[in-house]
Each structure stands twice: as C-alpha cells, then as structure tokens.
Amino acid sequence: MKQKAEIIGNALRNEFFIKYPKDAAHTLESVPQDIILNYLKELPLDKARVIFFRLNPETIVDLVLKMEESFFVGLFRQVDTQLAARIFSRLSKDEADIRLSLLPDITSREIKDFLNFRPDTAGYLMETNVSTFYSDNSVEDVLRKIRKLGDRKIVVVYVVNDEGQLLGKIPIQYIAISQPSEKLHKLMESAQSINSMASREEVLEVIEKGDLLQVPVIDINNNLLGVIRNDTLMSATKQEITENLQAMFGAGREEQALSKVSYAVRKRLPWLQVNLATAFLASMVVGFFEDTIAKITILAIFLPVVAGQSGNTGSQSLAVTMRGLALKEIRISQWFRVARKEIMVGFINGVAVALTTAIIVYFWASSLGIAIVIGISMIISMVIAGFAGAVIPMALKAIGQDPATSSSIILTTVTDICGFLSFLGLATALSSALGIV
C-alpha cells in the first residue's frame, strides 16, 4: 500500500511539473540543488528544459556548474542563444569556455557573439550577478534569497516576466518594511534602463539625470542582462580619463609607469615622429620671414612668447571641451556655441595679456612698434587658439575619430603656425609704418 501511494505521489508530482512549469520552478527553488537536478533528470528532456530555464538565474548558474556534461548538452543544445548568453555571462570566463566547447560549433559561436561587448559600451561595464524575481513572488521570497546571498551591495531588486524581460524595480527599503506575504507586483515601480550597446557617456547621463546608484542593462528585447553600479562607472570613467590624458600627449593608453622600455618606445615613437613633422611645418612658416628676422633680429627673441601663450590658451580650451564631450555636457551640434564662448574668452584674455606683454617688450626692446605688433599678434593668436581648442576635438568626434589621440598634436601645429604667422606677418607688414628697424 505504501509503495502504491509513493508511485501515485510521484506520478502526480511529475504531472504537476509538466503541466505547470512556472509553478514547478518556483517550488524547486526551495529545495536543495542536488534534489532539483535529480527531479529534472527524471523528466523527459524537453519538459526538463522548460522548467530549468524558468528557474532563477542564480540557481541556473549553480546547477550548470554541478550537472553532468551529457545532461548540460541536452538542455542547452536547443536553447535560445540570447537566453544562453545571459546565463553564460554569469560564469567565469574559464567556466564559460569549458561549457561552450561542449556545444555544437554554431550554437557556441552565436552565444559568444552575444557575450562580446566593445569596451566603451554598457554591456562591457555591467555586472551580470543581479538578483531577479517574478511579479507573483512575495516579499518573503526576496528576503529569503537575499539572506542566502549575503550581498550587502543589493539596494534594488528587479522584477522580470517569464521571458526575463524587465518589468520594474523595488528599492530594498520597500522590501524591508512590507508584509512578508505582499506580492511584488504591488510594490514594483518603473525602472529606467539602458541598452547594452549604449556608450559609456549615455550611461553616465542616465545615472546623473536620474540620480541613480545603479542602472539595469537590457538587450533589444528588453531582457535584463545585468546592472551598472555607480562606483563601477566612476572607476571606469577615471580610468578612461587617465588613458585619454596619456593619449593626448602621445603615450599609449595601456602604458604604465613600470612598463617595459621596448613597449613605451613602440607606443611613443610614432607620435614623436608625427610631432617632428608638424614642428618642421611651423619652422617653414618662420622661414618665409627669414629676411624680416635678418633685418630685425630681436623678433626671434619674442617668438616663443607668442607661441607659448597661444599654445596655453588652446590647451585650456581643449581640456574644457574634452571634458564636456566625455561627460556629455555638450553635443557636436553645439560646436558653434562652444567655439563662440572660447573666442570671447580668448579675446578678453588676449587683450589683458597683450597689454602686459606690450609694456614689457617696450622697455625691453625700446621700440613702440614692436610692442604694438606683439600686442596685436597676441590677441589674434589667442583668439584663434581658443577657437581651435574647441573645434578640433568636436570635429574629430564628428568624423568618428578619437579626439584624445590626435587633438593635442593638431592643436600644437595650429597654434604655432598662427602665432608665428601673426607676429612675423604683422612685423613685416607694419615695419615701415611703425618705424621698426
């Protein structure tokens, strides 16, 4: 009799598992993982697959690490590749590679395609270890899971549907003050999300505008892939800024203070050669006024003053514009507003610096003509430098180039040429009128 009752109980249980896979998955969540595996193995493979992929993602990952290879291949051979990618993204790279190697080549390649994100995308920055729940789960289900995980970083829990699509979020404090029997759909609020292919700047904009501690990452079908935490984004942004700083001065992005000499040379030398070519270009401009310099040799003394001030002005403008682009404060379409502002700043600063420079040069060279020429030249070159510092990085970004890599070299060329050209050109044109000898 006892044996018959046990047979009937098993039959009813199996029937329940087959007809109500969602409820079956929810029931299995409360039992040890070894028992879950044994239950699934007793079912037909197609039925086991339906129940298995309705389990919580954390449970699925734990089971994948424990199950036999043959059972794993059976479950994943016909799985949706996007769903499989969301699961594999929670595994370590080594574990994922081992299990991907067990699957057919086509399936494996498709899953890997979904796993690979460019370094500047939201998908690359996200953490895939995110706790998800269903709308009909209760507060007690959430508390039980959080206690089991012991993760103090959890500030928000996310609610998904049966297909893994994001429905909303619940702040952890709401969970803490709600009744254990309360269903999550009653506590849920909308969750601002971002696509996995969005840029780092777009992620930063979403987090800043919403004043969020983290933002969920979704795919094109609104499936929840992971979350980006504020501290992770800040660390990545800080890393990018330091890399951009190195790139602006011709050093490799990956170079470190203790990198090998050969590596440093390989990264720096090409840009030094480019910089050398631009220096010769500026020298050619000086060469055009060789006769003027030969007649008025004191002009050569003041060339570095003009070039230096215009270079500093351009660098200030470049730094502010680069920061604005990185933090999404400005858009390429706003280039005219940014350029106009830098022109005005360059003009006002130029007038102030020109007055100081003209006074010093007047007493140094005892020549009012040279003082006037260098003063006018200072204003012209600083205005052009401010304009160039704003426009060059925005123009490079508009054509799809990295502004950090080549902006500095282009700017140096522009400021040197404009500085030399304005000073020596004015001196040549006005030498007779101003009595410069």
mmCIF file of C-alpha atoms in Angstrom, residues 50-436:
data_model
loop_
_atom_site.group_PDB
_atom_site.id
_atom_site.type_symbol
_atom_site.label_atom_id
_atom_site.label_comp_id
_atom_site.label_asym_id
_atom_site.label_seq_id
_atom_site.Cartn_x
_atom_site.Cartn_y
_atom_site.Cartn_z
ATOM 1 C CA VAL A 50 11.187 24.230 -19.945
ATOM 2 C CA ILE A 51 11.325 24.038 -16.142
ATOM 3 C CA PHE A 52 15.095 24.525 -15.926
ATOM 4 C CA PHE A 53 15.110 27.829 -17.801
ATOM 5 C CA ARG A 54 12.270 29.168 -15.631
ATOM 6 C CA LEU A 55 14.422 28.894 -12.513
ATOM 7 C CA ASN A 56 16.079 31.945 -11.035
ATOM 8 C CA PRO A 57 19.282 32.810 -12.989
ATOM 9 C CA GLU A 58 21.454 32.358 -9.882
ATOM 10 C CA THR A 59 20.042 28.873 -9.379
ATOM 11 C CA ILE A 60 20.566 28.020 -13.046
ATOM 12 C CA VAL A 61 24.231 29.034 -12.865
ATOM 13 C CA ASP A 62 24.805 26.927 -9.745
ATOM 14 C CA LEU A 63 23.154 23.929 -11.391
ATOM 15 C CA VAL A 64 25.192 24.336 -14.594
ATOM 16 C CA LEU A 65 28.365 24.062 -12.522
ATOM 17 C CA LYS A 66 27.119 20.868 -10.879
ATOM 18 C CA MET A 67 25.411 18.943 -13.670
ATOM 19 C CA GLU A 68 26.969 16.212 -15.780
ATOM 20 C CA GLU A 69 28.243 17.151 -19.233
ATOM 21 C CA SER A 70 25.736 14.966 -21.072
ATOM 22 C CA PHE A 71 22.784 16.499 -19.233
ATOM 23 C CA PHE A 72 24.160 20.000 -19.816
ATOM 24 C CA VAL A 73 24.465 19.399 -23.563
ATOM 25 C CA GLY A 74 20.944 18.016 -23.688
ATOM 26 C CA LEU A 75 19.486 21.095 -22.002
ATOM 27 C CA PHE A 76 21.473 23.687 -23.947
ATOM 28 C CA ARG A 77 21.600 22.086 -27.401
ATOM 29 C CA GLN A 78 18.308 23.678 -28.479
ATOM 30 C CA VAL A 79 18.273 26.701 -26.166
ATOM 31 C CA ASP A 80 17.647 30.267 -27.372
ATOM 32 C CA THR A 81 21.137 31.692 -27.810
ATOM 33 C CA GLN A 82 20.298 35.059 -26.213
ATOM 34 C CA LEU A 83 18.942 33.308 -23.140
ATOM 35 C CA ALA A 84 22.035 31.091 -23.011
ATOM 36 C CA ALA A 85 24.286 34.155 -23.304
ATOM 37 C CA ARG A 86 22.591 35.776 -20.308
ATOM 38 C CA ILE A 87 23.348 32.651 -18.299
ATOM 39 C CA PHE A 88 26.922 32.199 -19.521
ATOM 40 C CA SER A 89 27.692 35.843 -18.765
ATOM 41 C CA ARG A 90 27.331 34.993 -15.069
ATOM 42 C CA LEU A 91 30.051 32.341 -15.282
ATOM 43 C CA SER A 92 33.773 32.985 -15.093
ATOM 44 C CA LYS A 93 35.489 33.115 -18.475
ATOM 45 C CA ASP A 94 37.202 29.765 -17.927
ATOM 46 C CA GLU A 95 33.985 28.042 -16.851
ATOM 47 C CA ALA A 96 32.087 29.555 -19.787
ATOM 48 C CA ASP A 97 34.754 28.455 -22.294
ATOM 49 C CA ILE A 98 34.734 24.885 -20.964
ATOM 50 C CA ARG A 99 30.976 24.532 -21.317
ATOM 51 C CA LEU A 100 30.776 26.345 -24.644
ATOM 52 C CA SER A 101 33.264 23.845 -26.027
ATOM 53 C CA LEU A 102 30.729 21.073 -25.318
ATOM 54 C CA LEU A 103 28.049 22.621 -27.522
ATOM 55 C CA PRO A 104 27.773 22.470 -31.340
ATOM 56 C CA ASP A 105 30.053 24.984 -33.092
ATOM 57 C CA ILE A 106 27.229 27.102 -34.497
ATOM 58 C CA THR A 107 25.451 27.359 -31.143
ATOM 59 C CA SER A 108 28.727 28.139 -29.380
ATOM 60 C CA ARG A 109 29.651 30.896 -31.858
ATOM 61 C CA GLU A 110 26.214 32.510 -31.609
ATOM 62 C CA ILE A 111 26.403 32.579 -27.814
ATOM 63 C CA LYS A 112 29.912 34.073 -27.917
ATOM 64 C CA ASP A 113 28.687 36.809 -30.253
ATOM 65 C CA PHE A 114 26.142 37.860 -27.643
ATOM 66 C CA LEU A 115 28.770 37.721 -24.889
ATOM 67 C CA ASN A 116 31.250 40.064 -26.578
ATOM 68 C CA PHE A 117 30.824 43.789 -25.982
ATOM 69 C CA ARG A 118 33.082 46.653 -27.029
ATOM 70 C CA PRO A 119 34.989 48.243 -24.113
ATOM 71 C CA ASP A 120 33.118 51.542 -24.479
ATOM 72 C CA THR A 121 29.619 50.017 -24.176
ATOM 73 C CA ALA A 122 27.223 49.495 -21.289
ATOM 74 C CA GLY A 123 27.385 45.728 -21.788
ATOM 75 C CA TYR A 124 31.124 45.759 -21.109
ATOM 76 C CA LEU A 125 30.661 47.689 -17.840
ATOM 77 C CA MET A 126 27.722 45.754 -16.418
ATOM 78 C CA GLU A 127 27.746 43.186 -13.635
ATOM 79 C CA THR A 128 25.694 40.161 -14.564
ATOM 80 C CA ASN A 129 25.298 38.912 -10.999
ATOM 81 C CA VAL A 130 21.904 40.531 -10.433
ATOM 82 C CA SER A 131 19.019 39.087 -8.430
ATOM 83 C CA THR A 132 15.726 38.868 -10.309
ATOM 84 C CA PHE A 133 12.247 37.898 -9.169
ATOM 85 C CA TYR A 134 8.824 37.402 -10.700
ATOM 86 C CA SER A 135 5.860 39.690 -10.103
ATOM 87 C CA ASP A 136 3.956 36.984 -8.220
ATOM 88 C CA ASN A 137 6.859 36.305 -5.855
ATOM 89 C CA SER A 138 6.353 37.508 -2.306
ATOM 90 C CA VAL A 139 8.429 39.745 -0.062
ATOM 91 C CA GLU A 140 9.339 36.636 1.942
ATOM 92 C CA ASP A 141 10.786 35.045 -1.220
ATOM 93 C CA VAL A 142 13.002 38.087 -1.720
ATOM 94 C CA LEU A 143 14.165 38.205 1.895
ATOM 95 C CA ARG A 144 14.957 34.506 1.892
ATOM 96 C CA LYS A 145 17.036 34.864 -1.271
ATOM 97 C CA ILE A 146 18.891 37.976 -0.060
ATOM 98 C CA ARG A 147 19.773 36.315 3.238
ATOM 99 C CA LYS A 148 21.087 33.327 1.324
ATOM 100 C CA LEU A 149 23.231 35.512 -0.964
ATOM 101 C CA GLY A 150 24.530 37.735 1.834
ATOM 102 C CA ASP A 151 25.300 40.513 -0.667
ATOM 103 C CA ARG A 152 25.341 43.917 1.034
ATOM 104 C CA LYS A 153 25.559 45.713 -2.319
ATOM 105 C CA ILE A 154 21.936 44.911 -3.124
ATOM 106 C CA VAL A 155 19.987 48.185 -2.948
ATOM 107 C CA VAL A 156 17.377 47.347 -5.579
ATOM 108 C CA VAL A 157 15.739 44.115 -6.708
ATOM 109 C CA TYR A 158 14.418 43.752 -10.246
ATOM 110 C CA VAL A 159 11.193 42.138 -11.369
ATOM 111 C CA VAL A 160 11.042 40.234 -14.671
ATOM 112 C CA ASN A 161 8.424 38.209 -16.534
ATOM 113 C CA ASP A 162 8.672 34.575 -17.575
ATOM 114 C CA GLU A 163 10.846 35.502 -20.590
ATOM 115 C CA GLY A 164 13.293 37.501 -18.485
ATOM 116 C CA GLN A 165 12.038 40.896 -19.685
ATOM 117 C CA LEU A 166 12.413 43.748 -17.221
ATOM 118 C CA LEU A 167 9.109 44.844 -15.669
ATOM 119 C CA GLY A 168 10.284 47.152 -12.883
ATOM 120 C CA LYS A 169 12.290 47.539 -9.704
ATOM 121 C CA ILE A 170 11.734 47.630 -5.944
ATOM 122 C CA PRO A 171 14.089 49.513 -3.582
ATOM 123 C CA ILE A 172 15.326 47.247 -0.834
ATOM 124 C CA GLN A 173 13.875 49.530 1.847
ATOM 125 C CA TYR A 174 10.385 48.869 0.453
ATOM 126 C CA ILE A 175 11.037 45.165 0.875
ATOM 127 C CA ALA A 176 12.214 45.688 4.453
ATOM 128 C CA ILE A 177 9.026 47.459 5.599
ATOM 129 C CA SER A 178 6.467 45.382 3.672
ATOM 130 C CA GLN A 179 4.494 42.393 4.894
ATOM 131 C CA PRO A 180 6.140 39.026 4.081
ATOM 132 C CA SER A 181 3.071 37.887 2.131
ATOM 133 C CA GLU A 182 2.954 41.041 -0.036
ATOM 134 C CA LYS A 183 3.280 40.312 -3.751
ATOM 135 C CA LEU A 184 5.994 42.128 -5.678
ATOM 136 C CA HIS A 185 3.703 43.473 -8.395
ATOM 137 C CA LYS A 186 2.076 45.681 -5.733
ATOM 138 C CA LEU A 187 5.434 47.204 -4.703
ATOM 139 C CA MET A 188 7.006 47.440 -8.137
ATOM 140 C CA GLU A 189 7.864 50.791 -9.752
ATOM 141 C CA SER A 190 9.157 51.586 -13.223
ATOM 142 C CA ALA A 191 12.886 51.120 -13.772
ATOM 143 C CA GLN A 192 14.896 53.385 -16.048
ATOM 144 C CA SER A 193 17.150 51.137 -18.114
ATOM 145 C CA ILE A 194 19.787 51.404 -20.821
ATOM 146 C CA ASN A 195 20.603 49.276 -23.852
ATOM 147 C CA SER A 196 23.679 47.073 -23.654
ATOM 148 C CA MET A 197 25.182 48.760 -26.747
ATOM 149 C CA ALA A 198 24.819 52.285 -25.351
ATOM 150 C CA SER A 199 28.013 54.281 -24.871
ATOM 151 C CA ARG A 200 29.650 54.996 -21.541
ATOM 152 C CA GLU A 201 28.649 58.645 -21.889
ATOM 153 C CA GLU A 202 24.979 57.664 -22.281
ATOM 154 C CA VAL A 203 25.184 55.521 -19.136
ATOM 155 C CA LEU A 204 26.693 58.437 -17.220
ATOM 156 C CA GLU A 205 23.941 60.731 -18.461
ATOM 157 C CA VAL A 206 21.182 58.327 -17.348
ATOM 158 C CA ILE A 207 22.718 57.856 -13.889
ATOM 159 C CA GLU A 208 23.284 61.583 -13.367
ATOM 160 C CA LYS A 209 19.830 62.665 -14.566
ATOM 161 C CA GLY A 210 18.038 60.031 -12.511
ATOM 162 C CA ASP A 211 20.401 60.370 -9.521
ATOM 163 C CA LEU A 212 20.685 56.567 -9.530
ATOM 164 C CA LEU A 213 23.017 54.268 -7.627
ATOM 165 C CA GLN A 214 22.759 51.717 -10.410
ATOM 166 C CA VAL A 215 21.043 51.264 -13.756
ATOM 167 C CA PRO A 216 19.761 47.992 -15.297
ATOM 168 C CA VAL A 217 21.120 46.954 -18.698
ATOM 169 C CA ILE A 218 18.778 45.391 -21.259
ATOM 170 C CA ASP A 219 19.008 43.990 -24.784
ATOM 171 C CA ILE A 220 16.859 44.973 -27.764
ATOM 172 C CA ASN A 221 14.064 42.702 -26.497
ATOM 173 C CA ASN A 222 14.028 44.344 -23.042
ATOM 174 C CA ASN A 223 15.599 41.263 -21.451
ATOM 175 C CA LEU A 224 17.512 42.126 -18.272
ATOM 176 C CA LEU A 225 21.222 41.389 -18.778
ATOM 177 C CA GLY A 226 22.809 42.990 -15.718
ATOM 178 C CA VAL A 227 23.351 46.240 -13.851
ATOM 179 C CA ILE A 228 25.943 49.008 -13.874
ATOM 180 C CA ARG A 229 26.735 50.346 -10.434
ATOM 181 C CA ASN A 230 27.659 53.983 -9.908
ATOM 182 C CA ASP A 231 31.047 53.151 -8.370
ATOM 183 C CA THR A 232 31.931 50.844 -11.284
ATOM 184 C CA LEU A 233 31.097 53.571 -13.776
ATOM 185 C CA MET A 234 33.129 56.154 -11.868
ATOM 186 C CA SER A 235 36.153 53.839 -11.761
ATOM 187 C CA ALA A 236 35.869 53.147 -15.481
ATOM 188 C CA THR A 237 35.477 56.853 -16.253
ATOM 189 C CA LYS A 238 38.516 57.702 -14.134
ATOM 190 C CA GLN A 239 40.498 55.048 -15.992
ATOM 191 C CA GLU A 240 39.357 56.456 -19.345
ATOM 192 C CA ILE A 241 40.329 59.989 -18.340
ATOM 193 C CA THR A 242 43.861 58.924 -17.392
ATOM 194 C CA GLU A 243 44.163 56.966 -20.638
ATOM 195 C CA ASN A 244 42.936 59.976 -22.603
ATOM 196 C CA LEU A 245 45.479 62.157 -20.824
ATOM 197 C CA GLN A 246 48.278 59.828 -21.902
ATOM 198 C CA ALA A 247 46.894 59.628 -25.442
ATOM 199 C CA MET A 248 46.702 63.407 -25.723
ATOM 200 C CA PHE A 249 50.445 63.608 -25.163
ATOM 201 C CA GLY A 250 51.334 60.742 -27.474
ATOM 202 C CA ALA A 251 51.772 57.928 -24.941
ATOM 203 C CA GLY A 252 49.957 54.609 -25.260
ATOM 204 C CA ARG A 253 46.655 54.207 -23.430
ATOM 205 C CA GLU A 254 47.818 50.943 -21.849
ATOM 206 C CA GLU A 255 51.297 52.140 -20.874
ATOM 207 C CA GLN A 256 52.073 52.202 -17.159
ATOM 208 C CA ALA A 257 54.863 53.790 -15.149
ATOM 209 C CA LEU A 258 56.782 50.495 -14.969
ATOM 210 C CA SER A 259 56.030 49.228 -18.475
ATOM 211 C CA LYS A 260 58.911 47.751 -20.471
ATOM 212 C CA VAL A 261 61.182 50.198 -22.265
ATOM 213 C CA SER A 262 60.513 48.499 -25.609
ATOM 214 C CA TYR A 263 56.754 48.820 -25.134
ATOM 215 C CA ALA A 264 56.991 52.504 -24.185
ATOM 216 C CA VAL A 265 59.215 53.265 -27.185
ATOM 217 C CA ARG A 266 56.880 51.419 -29.554
ATOM 218 C CA LYS A 267 53.883 53.421 -28.317
ATOM 219 C CA ARG A 268 55.537 56.836 -28.121
ATOM 220 C CA LEU A 269 57.929 56.964 -31.075
ATOM 221 C CA PRO A 270 55.326 57.156 -33.890
ATOM 222 C CA TRP A 271 53.694 60.189 -32.306
ATOM 223 C CA LEU A 272 57.068 61.816 -31.734
ATOM 224 C CA GLN A 273 57.760 61.426 -35.439
ATOM 225 C CA VAL A 274 54.404 63.000 -36.274
ATOM 226 C CA ASN A 275 55.131 65.819 -33.863
ATOM 227 C CA LEU A 276 58.516 66.314 -35.527
ATOM 228 C CA ALA A 277 56.811 66.696 -38.908
ATOM 229 C CA THR A 278 54.468 69.353 -37.540
ATOM 230 C CA ALA A 279 57.414 71.164 -35.935
ATOM 231 C CA PHE A 280 59.131 71.372 -39.326
ATOM 232 C CA LEU A 281 55.866 72.732 -40.747
ATOM 233 C CA ALA A 282 55.923 75.538 -38.179
ATOM 234 C CA SER A 283 59.604 76.136 -38.979
ATOM 235 C CA MET A 284 58.717 76.560 -42.630
ATOM 236 C CA VAL A 285 56.412 79.415 -41.668
ATOM 237 C CA VAL A 286 59.274 81.080 -39.806
ATOM 238 C CA GLY A 287 61.450 80.521 -42.869
ATOM 239 C CA PHE A 288 59.080 82.572 -45.010
ATOM 240 C CA PHE A 289 60.064 85.612 -42.936
ATOM 241 C CA GLU A 290 63.809 84.947 -42.944
ATOM 242 C CA ASP A 291 64.570 88.344 -44.431
ATOM 243 C CA THR A 292 62.473 90.152 -41.810
ATOM 244 C CA ILE A 293 64.199 88.297 -38.959
ATOM 245 C CA ALA A 294 67.601 89.068 -40.532
ATOM 246 C CA LYS A 295 66.784 92.792 -40.530
ATOM 247 C CA ILE A 296 65.069 92.851 -37.114
ATOM 248 C CA THR A 297 66.870 90.155 -35.155
ATOM 249 C CA ILE A 298 65.154 90.988 -31.864
ATOM 250 C CA LEU A 299 61.952 89.459 -33.263
ATOM 251 C CA ALA A 300 63.452 85.996 -32.824
ATOM 252 C CA ILE A 301 63.633 86.578 -29.070
ATOM 253 C CA PHE A 302 59.883 87.093 -28.758
ATOM 254 C CA LEU A 303 58.723 84.206 -30.998
ATOM 255 C CA PRO A 304 58.496 81.711 -28.088
ATOM 256 C CA VAL A 305 56.414 84.207 -26.094
ATOM 257 C CA VAL A 306 53.691 84.407 -28.742
ATOM 258 C CA ALA A 307 53.728 80.672 -29.484
ATOM 259 C CA GLY A 308 53.740 79.767 -25.794
ATOM 260 C CA GLN A 309 50.759 81.935 -24.870
ATOM 261 C CA SER A 310 48.669 80.778 -27.815
ATOM 262 C CA GLY A 311 49.580 77.168 -27.033
ATOM 263 C CA ASN A 312 48.482 77.517 -23.401
ATOM 264 C CA THR A 313 45.231 79.190 -24.466
ATOM 265 C CA GLY A 314 44.490 76.374 -26.906
ATOM 266 C CA SER A 315 45.291 73.702 -24.293
ATOM 267 C CA GLN A 316 42.871 75.271 -21.801
ATOM 268 C CA SER A 317 40.117 75.367 -24.401
ATOM 269 C CA LEU A 318 40.891 71.792 -25.475
ATOM 270 C CA ALA A 319 40.774 70.464 -21.899
ATOM 271 C CA VAL A 320 37.397 72.069 -21.182
ATOM 272 C CA THR A 321 35.912 70.831 -24.469
ATOM 273 C CA MET A 322 37.249 67.302 -23.999
ATOM 274 C CA ARG A 323 35.752 67.160 -20.533
ATOM 275 C CA GLY A 324 32.419 68.410 -21.871
ATOM 276 C CA LEU A 325 32.376 65.718 -24.552
ATOM 277 C CA ALA A 326 33.363 62.965 -22.111
ATOM 278 C CA LEU A 327 30.698 63.904 -19.564
ATOM 279 C CA LYS A 328 28.050 64.556 -22.239
ATOM 280 C CA GLU A 329 27.766 68.204 -21.169
ATOM 281 C CA ILE A 330 27.952 69.274 -24.811
ATOM 282 C CA ARG A 331 26.953 67.749 -28.138
ATOM 283 C CA ILE A 332 28.625 68.081 -31.510
ATOM 284 C CA SER A 333 25.681 70.140 -32.752
ATOM 285 C CA GLN A 334 26.583 72.772 -30.137
ATOM 286 C CA TRP A 335 30.021 73.387 -31.637
ATOM 287 C CA PHE A 336 29.203 76.983 -32.596
ATOM 288 C CA ARG A 337 28.134 77.922 -29.054
ATOM 289 C CA VAL A 338 31.263 76.362 -27.601
ATOM 290 C CA ALA A 339 33.507 77.996 -30.227
ATOM 291 C CA ARG A 340 31.874 81.399 -29.734
ATOM 292 C CA LYS A 341 32.417 81.199 -25.987
ATOM 293 C CA GLU A 342 36.093 80.245 -26.402
ATOM 294 C CA ILE A 343 36.610 83.052 -28.934
ATOM 295 C CA MET A 344 35.274 85.572 -26.423
ATOM 296 C CA VAL A 345 37.394 84.126 -23.633
ATOM 297 C CA GLY A 346 40.446 84.151 -25.918
ATOM 298 C CA PHE A 347 39.803 87.765 -26.907
ATOM 299 C CA ILE A 348 39.383 89.058 -23.346
ATOM 300 C CA ASN A 349 42.375 87.118 -22.053
ATOM 301 C CA GLY A 350 44.300 88.158 -25.154
ATOM 302 C CA VAL A 351 43.718 91.859 -24.514
ATOM 303 C CA ALA A 352 44.829 91.523 -20.890
ATOM 304 C CA VAL A 353 47.935 89.503 -21.757
ATOM 305 C CA ALA A 354 48.706 91.752 -24.751
ATOM 306 C CA LEU A 355 48.806 94.875 -22.551
ATOM 307 C CA THR A 356 51.213 93.216 -20.123
ATOM 308 C CA THR A 357 53.374 91.840 -22.930
ATOM 309 C CA ALA A 358 53.460 95.153 -24.819
ATOM 310 C CA ILE A 359 54.641 97.040 -21.732
ATOM 311 C CA ILE A 360 57.427 94.517 -21.063
ATOM 312 C CA VAL A 361 58.541 94.491 -24.719
ATOM 313 C CA TYR A 362 58.513 98.304 -24.919
ATOM 314 C CA PHE A 363 61.013 98.625 -22.087
ATOM 315 C CA TRP A 364 62.997 95.555 -23.207
ATOM 316 C CA ALA A 365 63.390 96.491 -26.877
ATOM 317 C CA SER A 366 62.911 100.249 -26.517
ATOM 318 C CA SER A 367 60.564 100.049 -29.500
ATOM 319 C CA LEU A 368 56.933 101.142 -29.501
ATOM 320 C CA GLY A 369 56.434 99.497 -32.918
ATOM 321 C CA ILE A 370 57.476 96.034 -31.745
ATOM 322 C CA ALA A 371 55.341 96.444 -28.607
ATOM 323 C CA ILE A 372 52.274 97.231 -30.753
ATOM 324 C CA VAL A 373 52.973 94.338 -33.144
ATOM 325 C CA ILE A 374 53.376 91.742 -30.393
ATOM 326 C CA GLY A 375 50.285 93.054 -28.588
ATOM 327 C CA ILE A 376 48.079 92.745 -31.676
ATOM 328 C CA SER A 377 49.639 89.385 -32.520
ATOM 329 C CA MET A 378 48.947 88.100 -29.014
ATOM 330 C CA ILE A 379 45.247 88.915 -29.303
ATOM 331 C CA ILE A 380 44.916 87.331 -32.766
ATOM 332 C CA SER A 381 46.799 84.155 -31.874
ATOM 333 C CA MET A 382 44.948 83.624 -28.577
ATOM 334 C CA VAL A 383 41.558 84.059 -30.237
ATOM 335 C CA ILE A 384 42.490 81.532 -32.926
ATOM 336 C CA ALA A 385 43.919 79.146 -30.308
ATOM 337 C CA GLY A 386 40.719 79.261 -28.235
ATOM 338 C CA PHE A 387 38.637 78.595 -31.346
ATOM 339 C CA ALA A 388 40.901 75.717 -32.433
ATOM 340 C CA GLY A 389 40.910 74.134 -28.963
ATOM 341 C CA ALA A 390 37.113 73.972 -29.038
ATOM 342 C CA VAL A 391 36.562 72.976 -32.659
ATOM 343 C CA ILE A 392 39.320 70.385 -33.236
ATOM 344 C CA PRO A 393 38.077 67.701 -30.760
ATOM 345 C CA MET A 394 34.454 68.206 -31.808
ATOM 346 C CA ALA A 395 35.369 67.925 -35.484
ATOM 347 C CA LEU A 396 37.331 64.727 -34.852
ATOM 348 C CA LYS A 397 34.422 63.227 -32.926
ATOM 349 C CA ALA A 398 32.029 64.225 -35.708
ATOM 350 C CA ILE A 399 34.017 62.168 -38.246
ATOM 351 C CA GLY A 400 34.265 59.193 -35.891
ATOM 352 C CA GLN A 401 37.842 59.689 -34.678
ATOM 353 C CA ASP A 402 39.099 59.624 -31.082
ATOM 354 C CA PRO A 403 39.663 63.269 -30.043
ATOM 355 C CA ALA A 404 42.076 62.263 -27.286
ATOM 356 C CA THR A 405 44.538 60.638 -29.661
ATOM 357 C CA SER A 406 45.353 63.451 -32.069
ATOM 358 C CA SER A 407 43.756 66.687 -30.816
ATOM 359 C CA SER A 408 46.861 67.836 -28.972
ATOM 360 C CA ILE A 409 49.218 67.411 -31.936
ATOM 361 C CA ILE A 410 46.846 69.150 -34.365
ATOM 362 C CA LEU A 411 46.296 71.962 -31.877
ATOM 363 C CA THR A 412 50.039 72.487 -31.343
ATOM 364 C CA THR A 413 50.545 72.784 -35.095
ATOM 365 C CA VAL A 414 47.701 75.301 -35.448
ATOM 366 C CA THR A 415 48.789 77.478 -32.509
ATOM 367 C CA ASP A 416 52.460 77.524 -33.542
ATOM 368 C CA ILE A 417 51.721 78.395 -37.144
ATOM 369 C CA CYS A 418 49.131 81.046 -36.257
ATOM 370 C CA GLY A 419 51.380 82.542 -33.587
ATOM 371 C CA PHE A 420 54.434 82.785 -35.842
ATOM 372 C CA LEU A 421 52.384 83.923 -38.837
ATOM 373 C CA SER A 422 50.551 86.691 -36.979
ATOM 374 C CA PHE A 423 53.670 88.044 -35.243
ATOM 375 C CA LEU A 424 56.114 87.895 -38.127
ATOM 376 C CA GLY A 425 53.468 88.805 -40.701
ATOM 377 C CA LEU A 426 52.448 91.923 -38.800
ATOM 378 C CA ALA A 427 56.078 92.853 -38.214
ATOM 379 C CA THR A 428 56.781 92.561 -41.937
ATOM 380 C CA ALA A 429 53.655 94.480 -42.992
ATOM 381 C CA LEU A 430 53.949 97.260 -40.402
ATOM 382 C CA SER A 431 57.716 97.612 -40.102
ATOM 383 C CA SER A 432 57.832 100.758 -42.235
ATOM 384 C CA ALA A 433 54.692 102.348 -40.810
ATOM 385 C CA LEU A 434 55.745 101.788 -37.192
ATOM 386 C CA GLY A 435 59.414 102.518 -37.708
ATOM 387 C CA ILE A 436 60.592 99.072 -36.675
#
